[in-house]
mmCIF file of C-alpha atoms and ligand atoms in Angstrom:
data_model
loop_
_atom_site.group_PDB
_atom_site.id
_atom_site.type_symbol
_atom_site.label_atom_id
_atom_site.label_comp_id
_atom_site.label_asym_id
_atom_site.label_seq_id
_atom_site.Cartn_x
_atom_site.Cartn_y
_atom_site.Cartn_z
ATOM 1 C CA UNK A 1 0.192 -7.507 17.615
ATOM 2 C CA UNK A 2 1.175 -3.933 16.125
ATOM 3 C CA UNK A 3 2.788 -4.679 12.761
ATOM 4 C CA UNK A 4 4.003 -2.310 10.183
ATOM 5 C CA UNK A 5 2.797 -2.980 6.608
ATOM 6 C CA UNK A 6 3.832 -1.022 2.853
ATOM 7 C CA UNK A 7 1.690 0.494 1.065
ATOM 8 C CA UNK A 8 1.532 2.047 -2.097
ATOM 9 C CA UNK A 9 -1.065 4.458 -3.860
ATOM 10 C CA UNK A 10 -1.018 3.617 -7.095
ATOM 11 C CA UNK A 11 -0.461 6.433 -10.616
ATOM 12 C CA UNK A 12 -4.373 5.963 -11.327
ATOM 13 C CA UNK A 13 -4.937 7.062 -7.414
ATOM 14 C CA UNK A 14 -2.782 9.866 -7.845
ATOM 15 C CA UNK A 15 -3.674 11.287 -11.102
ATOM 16 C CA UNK A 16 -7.907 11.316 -9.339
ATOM 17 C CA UNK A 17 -7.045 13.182 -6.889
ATOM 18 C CA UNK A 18 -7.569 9.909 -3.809
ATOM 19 C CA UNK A 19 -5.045 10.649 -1.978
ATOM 20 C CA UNK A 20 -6.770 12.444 0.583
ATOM 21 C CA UNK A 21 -9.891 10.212 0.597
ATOM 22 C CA UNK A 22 -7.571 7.319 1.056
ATOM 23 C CA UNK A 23 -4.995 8.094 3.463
ATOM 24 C CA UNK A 24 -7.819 9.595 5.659
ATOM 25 C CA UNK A 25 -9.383 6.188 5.687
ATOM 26 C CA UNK A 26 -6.590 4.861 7.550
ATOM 27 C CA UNK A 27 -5.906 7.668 10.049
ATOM 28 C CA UNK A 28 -9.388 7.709 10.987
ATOM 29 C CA UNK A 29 -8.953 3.726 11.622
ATOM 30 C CA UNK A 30 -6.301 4.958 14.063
ATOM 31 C CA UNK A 31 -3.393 3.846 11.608
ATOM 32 C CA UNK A 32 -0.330 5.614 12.141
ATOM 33 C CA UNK A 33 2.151 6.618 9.619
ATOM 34 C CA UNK A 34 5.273 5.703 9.828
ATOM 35 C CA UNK A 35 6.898 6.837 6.675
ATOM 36 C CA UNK A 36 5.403 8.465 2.524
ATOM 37 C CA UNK A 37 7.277 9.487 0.031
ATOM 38 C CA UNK A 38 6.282 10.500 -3.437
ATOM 39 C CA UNK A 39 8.079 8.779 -6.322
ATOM 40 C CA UNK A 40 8.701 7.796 -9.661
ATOM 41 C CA UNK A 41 9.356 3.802 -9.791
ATOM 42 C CA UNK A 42 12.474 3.107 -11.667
ATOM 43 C CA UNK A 43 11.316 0.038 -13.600
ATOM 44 C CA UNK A 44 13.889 -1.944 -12.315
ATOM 45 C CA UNK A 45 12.819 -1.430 -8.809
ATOM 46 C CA UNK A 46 9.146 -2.129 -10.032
ATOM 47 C CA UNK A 47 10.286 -5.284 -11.230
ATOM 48 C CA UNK A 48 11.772 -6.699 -7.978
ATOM 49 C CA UNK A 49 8.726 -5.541 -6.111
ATOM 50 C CA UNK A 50 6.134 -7.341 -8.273
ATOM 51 C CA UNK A 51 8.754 -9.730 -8.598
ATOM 52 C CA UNK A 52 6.143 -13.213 -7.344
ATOM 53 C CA UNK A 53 4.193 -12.063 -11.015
ATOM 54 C CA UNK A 54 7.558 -12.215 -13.511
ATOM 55 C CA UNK A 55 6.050 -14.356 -16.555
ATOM 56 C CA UNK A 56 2.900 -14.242 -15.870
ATOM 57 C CA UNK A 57 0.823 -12.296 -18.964
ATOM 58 C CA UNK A 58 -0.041 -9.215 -17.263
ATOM 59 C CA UNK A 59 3.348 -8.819 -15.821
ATOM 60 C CA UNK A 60 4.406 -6.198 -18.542
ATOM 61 C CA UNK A 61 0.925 -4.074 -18.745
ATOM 62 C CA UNK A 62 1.266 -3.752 -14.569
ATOM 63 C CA UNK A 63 4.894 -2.822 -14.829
ATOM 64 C CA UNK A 64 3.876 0.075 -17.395
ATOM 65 C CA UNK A 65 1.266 0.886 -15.332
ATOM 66 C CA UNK A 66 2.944 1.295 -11.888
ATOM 67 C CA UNK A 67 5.735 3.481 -13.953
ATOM 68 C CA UNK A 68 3.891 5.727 -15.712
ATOM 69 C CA UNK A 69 3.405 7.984 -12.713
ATOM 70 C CA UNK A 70 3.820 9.197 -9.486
ATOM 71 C CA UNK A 71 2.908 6.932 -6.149
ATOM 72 C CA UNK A 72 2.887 7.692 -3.428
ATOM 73 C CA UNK A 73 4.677 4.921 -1.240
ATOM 74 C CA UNK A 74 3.983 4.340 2.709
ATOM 75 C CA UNK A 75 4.658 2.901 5.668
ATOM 76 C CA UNK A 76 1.616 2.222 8.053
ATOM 77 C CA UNK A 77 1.450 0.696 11.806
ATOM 78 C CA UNK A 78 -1.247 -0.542 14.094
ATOM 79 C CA UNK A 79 -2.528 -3.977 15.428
ATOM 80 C CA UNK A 80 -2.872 -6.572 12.693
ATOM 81 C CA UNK A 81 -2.728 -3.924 9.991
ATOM 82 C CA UNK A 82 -1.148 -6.224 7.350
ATOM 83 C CA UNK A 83 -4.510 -8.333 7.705
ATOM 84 C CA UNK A 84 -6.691 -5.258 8.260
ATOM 85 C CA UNK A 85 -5.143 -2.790 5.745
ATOM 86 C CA UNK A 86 -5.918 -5.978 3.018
ATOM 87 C CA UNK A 87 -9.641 -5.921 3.965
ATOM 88 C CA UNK A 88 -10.364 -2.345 3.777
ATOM 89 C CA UNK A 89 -8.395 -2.655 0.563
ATOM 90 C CA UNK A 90 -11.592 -5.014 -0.980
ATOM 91 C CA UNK A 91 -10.194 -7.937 -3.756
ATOM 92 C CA UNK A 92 -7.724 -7.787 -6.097
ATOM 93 C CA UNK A 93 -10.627 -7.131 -8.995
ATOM 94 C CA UNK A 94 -12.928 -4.009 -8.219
ATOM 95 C CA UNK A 95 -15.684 -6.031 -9.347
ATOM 96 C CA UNK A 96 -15.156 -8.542 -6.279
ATOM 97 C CA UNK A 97 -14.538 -5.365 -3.494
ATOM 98 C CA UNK A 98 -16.922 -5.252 -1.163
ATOM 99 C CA UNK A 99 -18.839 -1.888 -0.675
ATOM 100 C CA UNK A 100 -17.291 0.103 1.764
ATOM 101 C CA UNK A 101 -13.521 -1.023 0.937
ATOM 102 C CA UNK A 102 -11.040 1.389 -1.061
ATOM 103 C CA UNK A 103 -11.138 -0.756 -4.373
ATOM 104 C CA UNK A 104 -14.950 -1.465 -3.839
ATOM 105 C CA UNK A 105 -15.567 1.946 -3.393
ATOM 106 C CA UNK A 106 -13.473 4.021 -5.831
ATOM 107 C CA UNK A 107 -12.150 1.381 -8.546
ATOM 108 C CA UNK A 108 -13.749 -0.641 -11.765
ATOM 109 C CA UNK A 109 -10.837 -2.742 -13.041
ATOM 110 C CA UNK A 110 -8.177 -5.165 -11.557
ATOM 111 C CA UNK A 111 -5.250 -3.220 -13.575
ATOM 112 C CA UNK A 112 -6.460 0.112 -12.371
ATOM 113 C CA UNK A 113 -7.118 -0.976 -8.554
ATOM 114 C CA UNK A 114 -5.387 2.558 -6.613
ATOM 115 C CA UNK A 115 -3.459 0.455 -4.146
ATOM 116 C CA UNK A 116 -1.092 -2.136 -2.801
ATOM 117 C CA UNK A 117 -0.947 -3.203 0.435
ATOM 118 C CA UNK A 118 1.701 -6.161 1.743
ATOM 119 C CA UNK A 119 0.217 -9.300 1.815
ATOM 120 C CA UNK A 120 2.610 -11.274 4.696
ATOM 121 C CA UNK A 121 5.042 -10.148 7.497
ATOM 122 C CA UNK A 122 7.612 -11.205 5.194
ATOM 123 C CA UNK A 123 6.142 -9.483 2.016
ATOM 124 C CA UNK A 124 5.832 -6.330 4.208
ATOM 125 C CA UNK A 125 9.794 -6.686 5.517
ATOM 126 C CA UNK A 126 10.964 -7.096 2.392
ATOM 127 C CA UNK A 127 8.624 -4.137 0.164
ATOM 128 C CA UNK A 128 9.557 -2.063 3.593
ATOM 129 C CA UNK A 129 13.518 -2.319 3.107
ATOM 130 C CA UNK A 130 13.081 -2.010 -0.798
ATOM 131 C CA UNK A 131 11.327 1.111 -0.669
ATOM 132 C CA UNK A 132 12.758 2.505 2.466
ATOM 133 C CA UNK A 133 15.849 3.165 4.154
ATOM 134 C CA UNK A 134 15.679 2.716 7.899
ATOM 135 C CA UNK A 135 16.167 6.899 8.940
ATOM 136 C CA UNK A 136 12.890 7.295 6.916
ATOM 137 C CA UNK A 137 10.767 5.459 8.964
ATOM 138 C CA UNK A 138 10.058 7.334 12.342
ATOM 139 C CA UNK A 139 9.189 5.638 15.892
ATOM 140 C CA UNK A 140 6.902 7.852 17.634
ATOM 141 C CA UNK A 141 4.316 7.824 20.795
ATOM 142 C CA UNK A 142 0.614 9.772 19.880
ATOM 143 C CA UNK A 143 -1.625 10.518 22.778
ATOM 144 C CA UNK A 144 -4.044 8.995 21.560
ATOM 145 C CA UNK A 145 -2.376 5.568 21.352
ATOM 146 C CA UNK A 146 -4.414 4.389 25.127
ATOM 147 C CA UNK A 147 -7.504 5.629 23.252
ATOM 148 C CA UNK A 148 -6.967 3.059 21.094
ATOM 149 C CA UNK A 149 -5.137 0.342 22.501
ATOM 150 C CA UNK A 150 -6.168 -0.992 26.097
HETATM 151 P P1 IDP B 1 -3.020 -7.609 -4.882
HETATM 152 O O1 IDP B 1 -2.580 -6.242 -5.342
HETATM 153 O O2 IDP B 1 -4.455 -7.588 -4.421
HETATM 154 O O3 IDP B 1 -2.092 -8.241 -3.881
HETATM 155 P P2 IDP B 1 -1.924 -9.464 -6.858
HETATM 156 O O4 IDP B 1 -2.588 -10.729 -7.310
HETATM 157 O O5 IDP B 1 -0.715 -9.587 -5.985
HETATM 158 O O6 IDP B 1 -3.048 -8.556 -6.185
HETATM 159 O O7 IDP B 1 -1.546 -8.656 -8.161
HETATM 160 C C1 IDP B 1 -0.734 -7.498 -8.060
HETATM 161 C C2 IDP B 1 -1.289 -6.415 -8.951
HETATM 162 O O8 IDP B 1 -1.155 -6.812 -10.302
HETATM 163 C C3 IDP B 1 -2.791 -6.142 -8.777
HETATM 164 O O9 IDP B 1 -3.090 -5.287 -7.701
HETATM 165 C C4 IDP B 1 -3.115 -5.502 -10.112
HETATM 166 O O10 IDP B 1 -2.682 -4.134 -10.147
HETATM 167 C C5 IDP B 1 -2.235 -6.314 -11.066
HETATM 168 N N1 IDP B 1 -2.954 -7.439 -11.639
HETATM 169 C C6 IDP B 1 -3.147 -8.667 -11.098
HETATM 170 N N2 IDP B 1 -3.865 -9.460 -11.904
HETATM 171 C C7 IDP B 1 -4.134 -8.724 -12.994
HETATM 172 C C8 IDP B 1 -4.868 -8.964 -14.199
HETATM 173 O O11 IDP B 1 -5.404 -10.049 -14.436
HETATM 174 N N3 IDP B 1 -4.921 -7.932 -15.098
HETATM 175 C C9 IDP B 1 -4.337 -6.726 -14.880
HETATM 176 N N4 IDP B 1 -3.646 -6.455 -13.756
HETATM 177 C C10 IDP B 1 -3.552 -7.429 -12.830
HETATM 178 MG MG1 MG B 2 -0.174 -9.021 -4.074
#
């Protein structure tokens, strides 16, 4: 099924210069973008986002840290990406990622891990329509979509 999912590059991905490394990753899976927008997190909005981890003790050190600098926030499509995006992300802790995935590949520590990806359909509705209104997210046909979908 194609699915949209949000994701985010974290400050840490921004300030090493991964954007490009990253984002290519999922173009050249045949991901298309749907919507990116480079942004400060008010930490209000960072709060309702990581909302699910409110009391828990590294609630405050990952609310600094996803405030202290620019993201870069996204919307992706393709089939299953919600599942698919969360594998080529690797685990939550760098240490776990496999080779080959984003975290696994570029990261050390779980509170400097470069990206978020949704974890559900409903986690991905909901991040979508807090990060995005709905005239920044474009509906488009690629030519190559029958090279990739039968
Ligand atoms: P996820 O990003 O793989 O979905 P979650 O468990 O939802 O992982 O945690 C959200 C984010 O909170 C992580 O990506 C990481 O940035 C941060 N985080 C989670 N657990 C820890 C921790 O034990 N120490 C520091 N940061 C953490
Ligand atoms: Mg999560």
């Amino acid at each position: 099924m194609i699915e949209r999912t949000f994701v985010m590059l974290k400050p840490d991905a921004i300030q090493r210069g991964l954007i490009g490394a990253i984002i290519s990753r999922l173009e050249a899976r045949g991901f298309k973008p749907v919507a990116m927008k480079l942004m400060r997190i008010p930490r209000e909005l960072a709060e309702r986002h990581y909302a699910e981890h409110k009391g828990k003790s590294f609630f405050p050190g990952l609310i600094d840290y996803i405030t202290s600098g620019p993201v870069l926030c996204m919307v992706w499509e393709g089939e299953n990406i919600i599942t698919v995006l969360r594998t080529m992300m690797g685990k939550t802790n760098p240490q776990d990622a496999a080779p080959g995935t984003i975290r696994g590949d570029f990261a050390q520590q779980t509170g400097r891990n470069l990206i978020h990806g949704s974890d559900s359909p409903e986690s991905a509705k909901r991040e979508i329509a807090l990060f995005f209104n709905d005239y920044e997210l474009q509906d488009y046909k690629k030519t190559i979509d029958p090279w990739l979908y039968e």
